[in-house]
Amino acid sequence: MDAISQRSTIIPTLTITTDKTSDIVEAVRFAIVNGSLAPHSPLVLDCKEVPNVSLDILALKRELKTLDVHIAMVSGSNSEDVAKRAHVAGIGYIGANQQLQIIDEHARFETQVVSSNIRSGQQHYYKNKNVIIVGNVSNGAEVIADGFIYVIGSANGKLIGGALGHKDAFVMAKNFNAEVVSIGGTFLTNEQIPQEVKNLSMIALYEDEKINFKLI
């Protein structure tokens, strides 16, 4: 089991070499004790060393929650079973052939992690920051960030990334059905968002002079 590593300044990553829940939890516990992982942190479980591994995602989510650690994403797996389990557990999933490094490539600012829901009527602005929200963004809520926005939950409000005009920002959500999505000043209303990406795990990027959506 590798130690916790930091791909950039964005999301701590644990490269796993086993499917034993107890071993993974112990590695995370050790990382907290030695200071390489902070409480309230999101965590990527990287399966690239064992791409066909089978993980009990729900058990891991439950056990890591007792350590105040949230699984943000499972990456690097070829297992359809792992993909299904991640979906059931409400956790992001990126397969072995997809590009997790997109988070690093589009990171312009430091990242703030918010472990709470953003409720209707609330407006949160993250100046000179990226934001990862471990929770839901309700209808009628508004999240604005100068960098990227990643919602590890349901995103139903207004999501405004790259608020200073940065077109290299992105908006990503585990369950996406935003009222408005905006990147660098270009925006789409819910009616303009393709139906096939709604209520699914997706990322919105500004490419070819428009906002494009990709399932993750």
Short mmCIF file of C-alpha atoms in Angstrom, two decimals:
data_model
loop_
_atom_site.label_atom_id
_atom_site.label_comp_id
_atom_site.label_asym_id
_atom_site.label_seq_id
_atom_site.Cartn_x
_atom_site.Cartn_y
_atom_site.Cartn_z
CA MET A 1 0.00 0.00 0.00
CA ASP A 2 1.53 3.29 -1.05
CA ALA A 3 1.45 6.35 1.15
CA ILE A 4 -0.91 9.20 0.52
CA SER A 5 0.42 11.36 -2.30
CA GLN A 6 -0.59 14.74 -3.62
CA ARG A 7 -1.04 14.80 -7.39
CA SER A 8 -0.82 18.56 -7.19
CA THR A 9 -2.29 20.83 -4.54
CA ILE A 10 -5.73 19.46 -5.39
CA ILE A 11 -6.86 16.04 -4.12
CA PRO A 12 -4.80 13.63 -1.99
CA THR A 13 -4.45 10.23 -3.67
CA LEU A 14 -4.01 6.76 -2.20
CA THR A 15 -2.64 4.16 -4.61
CA ILE A 16 -4.06 0.84 -3.46
CA THR A 17 -2.59 -2.63 -3.93
CA THR A 18 -5.23 -4.66 -2.14
CA ASP A 19 -8.99 -5.08 -1.99
CA LYS A 20 -9.06 -5.52 1.79
CA THR A 21 -11.13 -2.77 3.36
CA SER A 22 -9.27 -3.04 6.68
CA ASP A 23 -5.87 -2.54 5.02
CA ILE A 24 -7.04 0.53 3.09
CA VAL A 25 -8.61 2.05 6.19
CA GLU A 26 -5.42 1.43 8.16
CA ALA A 27 -3.34 3.15 5.46
CA VAL A 28 -5.62 6.19 5.65
CA ARG A 29 -5.49 6.18 9.45
CA PHE A 30 -1.69 6.13 9.31
CA ALA A 31 -1.68 9.02 6.83
CA ILE A 32 -3.78 11.10 9.21
CA VAL A 33 -1.47 10.30 12.14
CA ASN A 34 1.69 11.22 10.22
CA GLY A 35 0.14 14.42 8.88
CA SER A 36 0.10 13.58 5.18
CA LEU A 37 -3.71 13.66 5.13
CA ALA A 38 -5.78 16.28 6.91
CA PRO A 39 -9.18 15.62 8.50
CA HIS A 40 -12.22 16.61 6.40
CA SER A 41 -10.21 15.74 3.28
CA PRO A 42 -11.55 14.27 0.07
CA LEU A 43 -9.53 11.31 -1.16
CA VAL A 44 -8.95 9.64 -4.52
CA LEU A 45 -8.52 5.85 -4.44
CA ASP A 46 -6.24 5.02 -7.35
CA CYS A 47 -6.44 1.42 -8.59
CA LYS A 48 -3.84 1.73 -11.36
CA GLU A 49 -1.56 -0.89 -9.75
CA VAL A 50 -4.42 -3.42 -9.53
CA PRO A 51 -6.89 -2.31 -12.25
CA ASN A 52 -9.03 -5.45 -11.95
CA VAL A 53 -9.37 -5.25 -8.18
CA SER A 54 -12.80 -5.61 -6.58
CA LEU A 55 -13.54 -3.08 -3.84
CA ASP A 56 -16.35 -2.97 -1.30
CA ILE A 57 -16.98 0.73 -1.94
CA LEU A 58 -19.90 1.07 0.48
CA ALA A 59 -17.90 -0.49 3.33
CA LEU A 60 -14.93 1.76 2.55
CA LYS A 61 -17.13 4.84 2.46
CA ARG A 62 -18.67 3.92 5.82
CA GLU A 63 -15.34 3.15 7.51
CA LEU A 64 -13.53 6.22 6.18
CA LYS A 65 -16.41 8.44 7.27
CA THR A 66 -15.56 7.49 10.86
CA LEU A 67 -12.13 9.03 10.18
CA ASP A 68 -13.78 12.15 8.71
CA VAL A 69 -12.40 11.34 5.26
CA HIS A 70 -14.58 11.36 2.13
CA ILE A 71 -13.89 9.30 -0.97
CA ALA A 72 -14.06 11.83 -3.79
CA MET A 73 -13.32 9.45 -6.62
CA VAL A 74 -12.19 5.97 -7.58
CA SER A 75 -9.79 5.96 -10.53
CA GLY A 76 -7.69 3.61 -12.60
CA SER A 77 -10.00 0.57 -12.43
CA ASN A 78 -11.07 -1.67 -15.30
CA SER A 79 -13.76 -3.34 -13.21
CA GLU A 80 -17.38 -2.79 -14.21
CA ASP A 81 -18.33 -4.01 -10.74
CA VAL A 82 -16.26 -1.24 -9.12
CA ALA A 83 -17.86 1.32 -11.44
CA LYS A 84 -21.36 0.15 -10.45
CA ARG A 85 -20.51 0.12 -6.75
CA ALA A 86 -19.09 3.65 -6.95
CA HIS A 87 -22.28 4.84 -8.64
CA VAL A 88 -24.46 3.24 -5.93
CA ALA A 89 -22.29 4.82 -3.23
CA GLY A 90 -22.52 8.26 -4.85
CA ILE A 91 -18.78 8.44 -5.54
CA GLY A 92 -17.08 9.70 -8.68
CA TYR A 93 -15.49 7.09 -10.96
CA ILE A 94 -12.91 7.45 -13.70
CA GLY A 95 -11.78 4.28 -15.46
CA ALA A 96 -8.23 3.25 -16.29
CA ASN A 97 -8.44 4.70 -19.79
CA GLN A 98 -9.82 8.07 -18.75
CA GLN A 99 -7.94 11.19 -17.74
CA LEU A 100 -7.93 11.97 -14.02
CA GLN A 101 -5.10 14.44 -14.57
CA ILE A 102 -7.62 16.88 -16.03
CA ILE A 103 -8.01 18.18 -12.48
CA ASP A 104 -4.32 19.00 -12.32
CA GLU A 105 -4.19 20.47 -15.82
CA HIS A 106 -7.01 22.91 -15.11
CA ALA A 107 -5.89 23.90 -11.60
CA ARG A 108 -5.06 27.61 -11.47
CA PHE A 109 -5.81 28.37 -7.81
CA GLU A 110 -5.55 26.77 -4.40
CA THR A 111 -8.45 24.51 -3.51
CA GLN A 112 -10.90 24.86 -0.64
CA VAL A 113 -12.87 21.84 0.54
CA VAL A 114 -16.38 22.48 1.90
CA SER A 115 -18.04 19.61 3.77
CA SER A 116 -21.63 20.84 3.83
CA ASN A 117 -24.70 21.33 1.66
CA ILE A 118 -25.32 24.66 -0.07
CA ARG A 119 -29.00 25.39 0.48
CA SER A 120 -31.57 27.30 -1.53
CA GLY A 121 -31.11 31.06 -1.23
CA GLN A 122 -27.44 30.82 -0.29
CA GLN A 123 -24.70 32.32 -2.47
CA HIS A 124 -21.10 31.23 -1.86
CA TYR A 125 -18.22 32.94 -3.65
CA TYR A 126 -14.74 31.38 -3.53
CA LYS A 127 -12.43 34.23 -4.53
CA ASN A 128 -9.12 33.14 -6.08
CA LYS A 129 -9.92 29.53 -5.25
CA ASN A 130 -11.11 26.24 -6.65
CA VAL A 131 -13.80 24.59 -4.53
CA ILE A 132 -14.67 20.97 -3.83
CA ILE A 133 -18.07 20.62 -2.17
CA VAL A 134 -18.61 17.37 -0.28
CA GLY A 135 -22.38 17.73 -0.25
CA ASN A 136 -25.25 18.93 -2.41
CA VAL A 137 -26.04 22.23 -4.09
CA SER A 138 -29.80 22.77 -3.90
CA ASN A 139 -32.11 24.44 -6.40
CA GLY A 140 -31.97 28.18 -5.78
CA ALA A 141 -28.40 28.05 -4.42
CA GLU A 142 -25.44 29.63 -6.18
CA VAL A 143 -21.78 28.59 -6.10
CA ILE A 144 -19.24 30.95 -7.68
CA ALA A 145 -15.51 30.23 -7.91
CA ASP A 146 -12.65 31.92 -9.72
CA GLY A 147 -11.29 28.43 -10.41
CA PHE A 148 -13.01 25.08 -10.85
CA ILE A 149 -16.06 23.69 -9.03
CA TYR A 150 -16.36 20.00 -8.11
CA VAL A 151 -19.56 18.89 -6.36
CA ILE A 152 -19.31 15.45 -4.77
CA GLY A 153 -23.07 15.17 -4.57
CA SER A 154 -26.10 16.52 -6.41
CA ALA A 155 -25.63 19.83 -8.23
CA ASN A 156 -29.00 21.48 -8.84
CA GLY A 157 -28.34 25.19 -8.38
CA LYS A 158 -26.24 27.72 -10.29
CA LEU A 159 -22.58 26.72 -10.79
CA ILE A 160 -20.32 29.53 -12.00
CA GLY A 161 -16.72 28.48 -12.57
CA GLY A 162 -13.91 30.67 -13.87
CA ALA A 163 -15.75 33.73 -12.60
CA LEU A 164 -12.86 36.06 -13.49
CA GLY A 165 -13.09 34.96 -17.10
CA HIS A 166 -10.77 31.96 -16.97
CA LYS A 167 -11.84 29.58 -19.72
CA ASP A 168 -9.59 26.81 -18.37
CA ALA A 169 -11.85 26.27 -15.36
CA PHE A 170 -14.31 23.38 -15.28
CA VAL A 171 -17.45 22.31 -13.44
CA MET A 172 -17.75 18.69 -12.33
CA ALA A 173 -20.48 16.94 -10.35
CA LYS A 174 -21.42 13.47 -9.25
CA ASN A 175 -25.09 14.08 -10.02
CA PHE A 176 -25.53 17.01 -12.39
CA ASN A 177 -28.75 18.88 -13.05
CA ALA A 178 -27.72 22.52 -12.65
CA GLU A 179 -30.10 25.43 -13.17
CA VAL A 180 -27.21 27.31 -14.77
CA VAL A 181 -23.64 26.28 -15.57
CA SER A 182 -21.06 28.90 -16.48
CA ILE A 183 -17.37 28.71 -17.39
CA GLY A 184 -15.35 31.88 -17.91
CA GLY A 185 -18.43 33.95 -18.68
CA THR A 186 -20.07 31.52 -21.11
CA PHE A 187 -23.21 30.03 -19.62
CA LEU A 188 -26.00 27.58 -20.34
CA THR A 189 -29.38 27.30 -18.66
CA ASN A 190 -30.84 23.95 -17.67
CA GLU A 191 -32.96 23.90 -20.81
CA GLN A 192 -29.82 24.26 -22.96
CA ILE A 193 -27.92 21.45 -21.22
CA PRO A 194 -28.07 18.12 -23.10
CA GLN A 195 -30.60 15.76 -21.55
CA GLU A 196 -28.19 12.83 -21.79
CA VAL A 197 -25.82 14.29 -19.16
CA LYS A 198 -28.46 15.28 -16.61
CA ASN A 199 -28.58 13.41 -13.30
CA LEU A 200 -25.30 11.68 -14.15
CA SER A 201 -21.66 12.08 -13.18
CA MET A 202 -20.12 14.54 -15.63
CA ILE A 203 -17.62 17.30 -16.26
CA ALA A 204 -18.25 20.53 -18.16
CA LEU A 205 -15.31 22.08 -20.02
CA TYR A 206 -14.91 25.08 -22.28
CA GLU A 207 -13.63 23.71 -25.59
CA ASP A 208 -13.97 24.85 -29.20
CA GLU A 209 -15.55 28.13 -28.07
CA LYS A 210 -18.41 26.45 -26.23
CA ILE A 211 -19.22 24.44 -23.12
CA ASN A 212 -18.92 20.70 -23.72
CA PHE A 213 -20.02 17.91 -21.41
CA LYS A 214 -18.33 14.57 -20.81
CA LEU A 215 -19.57 11.69 -18.68
CA ILE A 216 -17.12 10.44 -16.05
#
